[in-house]
Each structure stands twice: as C-alpha cells, then as structure tokens.
Short mmCIF file of C-alpha atoms in Angstrom, two decimals:
data_model
loop_
_atom_site.label_atom_id
_atom_site.label_comp_id
_atom_site.label_asym_id
_atom_site.label_seq_id
_atom_site.Cartn_x
_atom_site.Cartn_y
_atom_site.Cartn_z
CA MET H 1 87.02 13.57 -55.87
CA ASN H 2 83.48 14.59 -57.02
CA LYS H 3 81.53 13.81 -60.20
CA SER H 4 83.19 16.76 -61.95
CA GLY H 5 86.60 15.09 -61.53
CA ILE H 6 88.12 17.64 -59.14
CA GLN H 7 88.72 17.74 -55.43
CA ASP H 8 85.93 19.36 -53.43
CA GLU H 9 88.28 21.60 -51.45
CA HIS H 10 89.57 23.17 -54.70
CA LYS H 11 86.21 24.26 -56.06
CA PRO H 12 85.86 27.98 -56.82
CA SER H 13 84.30 30.17 -54.15
CA SER H 14 81.46 32.48 -55.16
CA GLY H 15 81.70 35.76 -53.30
CA VAL H 16 83.11 39.28 -53.20
CA TYR H 17 86.66 39.73 -54.50
CA THR H 18 88.87 42.78 -54.04
CA THR H 19 90.91 43.80 -57.07
CA GLN H 20 93.87 46.03 -57.87
CA TYR H 21 94.92 46.71 -61.44
CA MET H 22 97.20 48.88 -63.57
CA ASP H 23 95.81 51.24 -66.20
CA ARG H 24 98.26 53.35 -68.26
CA GLY H 25 100.85 53.45 -65.51
CA LYS H 26 98.44 54.12 -62.62
CA SER H 27 97.13 51.72 -59.98
CA PHE H 28 93.41 51.45 -59.25
CA ILE H 29 91.31 49.34 -56.91
CA GLY H 30 87.95 47.68 -57.49
CA GLU H 31 85.54 45.05 -56.31
CA ALA H 32 83.98 42.09 -58.11
CA SER H 33 81.06 39.89 -57.08
CA LEU H 34 81.56 36.56 -58.85
CA THR H 35 79.24 33.55 -58.98
CA PHE H 36 80.55 30.18 -60.23
CA GLU H 37 78.15 27.50 -61.44
CA ASP H 38 79.15 23.99 -62.43
CA GLU H 39 78.46 23.14 -66.10
CA ARG H 40 79.12 19.41 -65.94
CA ASN H 41 78.20 18.75 -69.55
CA GLN H 42 80.82 21.28 -70.65
CA GLY H 43 83.47 20.38 -68.08
CA ARG H 44 83.77 23.92 -66.75
CA TYR H 45 82.29 26.57 -64.47
CA SER H 46 80.33 29.54 -65.75
CA ILE H 47 81.10 32.99 -64.32
CA SER H 48 78.43 35.62 -63.70
CA GLY H 49 78.04 38.66 -61.49
CA LYS H 50 79.07 42.33 -61.45
CA SER H 51 81.98 44.57 -60.57
CA LYS H 52 82.83 48.15 -59.69
CA ASP H 53 86.02 50.08 -60.44
CA ALA H 54 87.29 53.52 -61.48
CA ASP H 55 85.30 53.39 -64.73
CA GLY H 56 81.95 52.66 -63.02
CA GLU H 57 79.75 49.63 -62.41
CA THR H 58 79.66 46.67 -64.77
CA THR H 59 77.65 43.52 -65.34
CA ILE H 60 79.25 40.26 -66.47
CA GLU H 61 77.68 39.14 -69.73
CA GLU H 62 79.55 35.87 -70.18
CA GLY H 63 82.43 33.99 -68.60
CA TYR H 64 83.94 30.55 -68.00
CA VAL H 65 86.76 28.86 -66.15
CA SER H 66 88.11 25.32 -66.54
CA TYR H 67 87.85 22.83 -63.70
CA ASP H 68 91.52 23.21 -62.84
CA GLY H 69 91.35 27.02 -63.06
CA SER H 70 94.10 27.22 -65.66
CA ASN H 71 91.93 28.85 -68.32
CA ALA H 72 89.55 31.63 -67.27
CA TRP H 73 87.95 34.56 -69.01
CA TRP H 74 84.86 36.75 -68.67
CA LYS H 75 83.41 39.75 -70.45
CA GLU H 76 81.85 42.67 -68.59
CA THR H 77 80.15 45.86 -69.83
CA ASN H 78 79.74 49.16 -68.01
CA ILE H 79 76.21 50.09 -66.98
CA SER H 80 77.27 53.30 -65.19
CA GLY H 81 80.18 55.70 -65.50
CA ASP H 82 81.77 54.95 -68.88
CA VAL H 83 78.55 53.33 -70.16
CA GLY H 84 79.03 50.90 -73.06
CA LEU H 85 82.70 50.20 -72.34
CA SER H 86 83.47 46.46 -72.56
CA VAL H 87 86.38 44.68 -70.91
CA ILE H 88 87.60 41.09 -71.30
CA ASN H 89 89.53 39.62 -68.37
CA HIS H 90 91.63 36.48 -68.93
CA GLY H 91 94.05 34.47 -66.83
CA THR H 92 94.09 31.71 -64.23
CA PHE H 93 92.28 31.01 -60.95
CA ASN H 94 93.87 29.33 -57.96
CA PHE H 95 90.87 27.70 -56.27
CA GLU H 96 92.95 26.70 -53.26
CA THR H 97 93.90 30.29 -52.39
CA ASN H 98 90.84 31.90 -54.05
CA THR H 99 92.98 34.25 -56.14
CA PHE H 100 93.14 35.25 -59.81
CA SER H 101 96.15 36.24 -61.91
CA GLY H 102 95.70 37.76 -65.33
CA GLU H 103 95.18 40.70 -67.62
CA TRP H 104 92.37 42.85 -68.94
CA THR H 105 91.72 44.34 -72.39
CA SER H 106 89.12 47.08 -73.05
CA SER H 107 87.06 47.74 -76.17
CA THR H 108 88.93 51.04 -76.55
CA GLY H 109 92.23 49.19 -77.07
CA TYR H 110 93.81 49.76 -73.67
CA SER H 111 95.05 46.86 -71.57
CA GLY H 112 96.69 46.19 -68.24
CA THR H 113 97.41 43.63 -65.56
CA PHE H 114 95.84 42.67 -62.25
CA THR H 115 98.35 43.13 -59.43
CA SER H 116 95.94 41.69 -56.86
CA PHE H 117 92.67 39.75 -57.13
CA SER H 118 91.57 37.79 -54.04
CA LEU H 119 88.44 36.65 -52.22
CA MET H 120 87.33 39.03 -49.47
CA LYS H 121 84.25 37.11 -48.30
CA SER H 122 82.26 34.24 -49.76
CA PHE H 123 78.51 34.50 -50.29
CA GLU H 124 78.11 31.55 -47.94
CA LEU H 125 79.72 33.48 -45.08
CA LEU H 126 77.76 36.60 -45.95
CA GLN H 127 74.52 34.64 -45.63
CA GLN H 128 75.60 33.19 -42.29
CA ASN H 129 76.71 36.57 -40.92
CA PRO H 130 74.59 39.25 -42.58
CA VAL H 131 75.57 42.84 -41.95
CA GLU H 132 73.14 44.28 -39.41
CA SER H 133 71.76 47.71 -40.12
CA THR H 134 72.68 50.37 -37.66
CA LYS H 135 69.80 51.29 -35.47
CA PRO H 136 69.58 54.61 -33.67
CA GLU H 137 69.90 54.45 -29.94
CA GLN H 138 66.56 54.55 -28.23
CA THR H 139 65.99 56.58 -25.12
CA PRO H 140 64.86 54.27 -22.33
CA VAL H 141 61.25 54.79 -21.36
CA ILE H 142 60.84 55.34 -17.63
CA PRO H 143 57.38 54.26 -16.48
CA ILE H 144 55.43 56.88 -14.58
CA VAL H 145 53.94 55.48 -11.39
CA PRO H 146 50.86 57.44 -10.29
CA VAL H 147 51.09 58.76 -6.73
CA PRO H 148 47.79 58.43 -4.84
CA ALA H 149 46.38 61.71 -3.55
CA GLU H 150 46.63 62.23 0.21
CA ILE H 151 43.27 61.94 1.94
CA VAL H 152 42.84 64.74 4.48
CA ASP H 153 40.64 64.20 7.52
CA ASP H 154 37.97 66.95 7.68
CA SER H 155 38.00 66.87 11.48
CA LYS H 156 41.69 67.90 11.51
CA ILE H 157 40.90 70.88 9.29
CA GLN H 158 38.19 72.00 11.66
CA ASP H 159 40.56 71.72 14.65
CA VAL H 160 43.16 73.87 12.86
CA GLU H 161 40.58 76.47 11.89
CA ALA H 162 39.40 76.68 15.50
CA GLU H 163 42.94 77.61 16.61
CA ILE H 164 43.29 80.43 14.09
CA TYR H 165 42.04 83.76 15.38
CA VAL H 166 40.26 85.82 12.77
CA ALA H 167 39.92 89.48 13.77
CA PRO H 168 36.51 90.97 13.06
CA VAL H 169 36.40 93.48 10.25
CA ALA H 170 34.41 96.59 11.03
CA SER H 171 31.73 97.47 8.55
CA SER H 172 32.41 100.57 6.52
CA SER H 173 28.79 101.70 7.01
CA SER H 174 28.88 101.66 10.85
CA SER H 175 29.94 104.73 12.78
CA PRO H 176 33.04 104.59 15.00
CA PRO H 177 32.30 104.23 18.71
CA THR H 178 31.90 107.52 20.57
CA SER H 179 34.58 108.25 23.09
CA THR H 180 33.67 109.90 26.43
CA ASN H 181 37.19 111.35 26.37
CA THR H 182 37.57 110.82 30.13
CA GLY H 183 41.20 109.90 29.68
CA THR H 184 40.85 106.48 31.30
CA ALA H 185 41.58 103.20 29.46
CA ALA H 186 38.25 101.78 30.58
CA ASN H 187 36.28 104.53 28.83
CA SER H 188 38.55 104.91 25.69
CA SER H 189 37.85 103.26 22.35
CA LEU H 190 39.61 100.09 21.16
CA PHE H 191 41.51 102.16 18.56
CA ASP H 192 42.68 104.63 21.27
CA GLN H 193 43.82 101.79 23.49
CA MET H 194 45.86 100.17 20.66
CA PHE H 195 47.33 103.54 19.65
CA SER H 196 48.28 104.44 23.22
CA GLY H 197 49.96 100.99 23.55
CA ILE H 198 52.09 101.65 20.46
CA LYS H 199 53.14 105.03 21.80
CA LYS H 200 54.32 103.41 25.01
#
C-alpha cells in the first residue's frame, strides 16, 4: 500500500495501447499513447497523451481516472484528418491487466464501444529497449598491401644481352658487295649463299 492508498502493483501503466472500436456498424483499429500522473491532492490520476485512428491523429486535452480505475474519462481533439473533431471516452480501467472497457462519443453525435483496449508496451520498457534504426549493410574494406618492386641485378641483364645475337643491319647508303660470279661458295656474296641454302 502506497501513500495514494492503492497497491503498487495495480498502478496504471503509461505506454502505448492498441485499440479496436465500433463506429456505425464497422470495426476499426487504433493506437493510443497514454501517460498517467498521480494527483495525490485530488485522489486520482491525470491522463494525457495522443492517439491515432481512422479519423486521424488526436491530442488529449484533459482526462482523469480514479485510483481504483472504476471511473475514467478523457477528451481528445483531432489535429489531422477530421481536424476539430472532439471525442470523449469514458469507462473503467483494470490496472492489473492494463486494459480499458468503455464507450466513446463524438462532437458530431455519433457514439460506439471499444471492443478491445490493451497495453502493447509500456514507456518504461520502450526506454530500456529502444528500437534501433536500420543501418545499411556496409561493404567490408579490404586493406591493400603494397607489393615491393623486384630489384633486378644489372649484371644479370648484361649476361642475358651478351647471349642474344643481334644481326647487323646493312646501311641503305652502302652498295651491295660485288660478286665475282665464279660459281663457288667462297667467292659468292652472303645473300647468294643464304639464297642457295634455301633452294637446297
């Protein structure tokens, strides 16, 4: 038993409530964020918050519930959708099961009942387990390791060049060697010797 005269485990839970209600023969769903604050000098809890349903988003202007939950009501007004529409909800809270049973009446004269009104998640749990924003997957960065350049020994290059035979290129300005035309390989030109070898 606390100073307010009620058991601690039966105090109202501030949080997000899911709702289902009837409006002119049709069923609709909604959501209400309710905050309860103890008004000890008045012997009741105040109700504040906002809600969202088929008519748009609302803000709660005023509301109260008795310590035992048997007498509850709050007034909310639309701030989007059907702007200016006011609704008064009245009924009873069961603080042990965190549910509400009651009816609603709009400023346009329509009324209906709540077929379901229960706590989905308390603000205390929401603060302990905040919803993490989804982050895009990041491509892993693979570090680039520089490969040292191969150092070539100059002496090896010179040895390889010495083994490569480079044929001399005859100058275009020099005259071709004169053949004695004796018919022997010893007296023929280098070109004649190569040509006669191909013919063989």
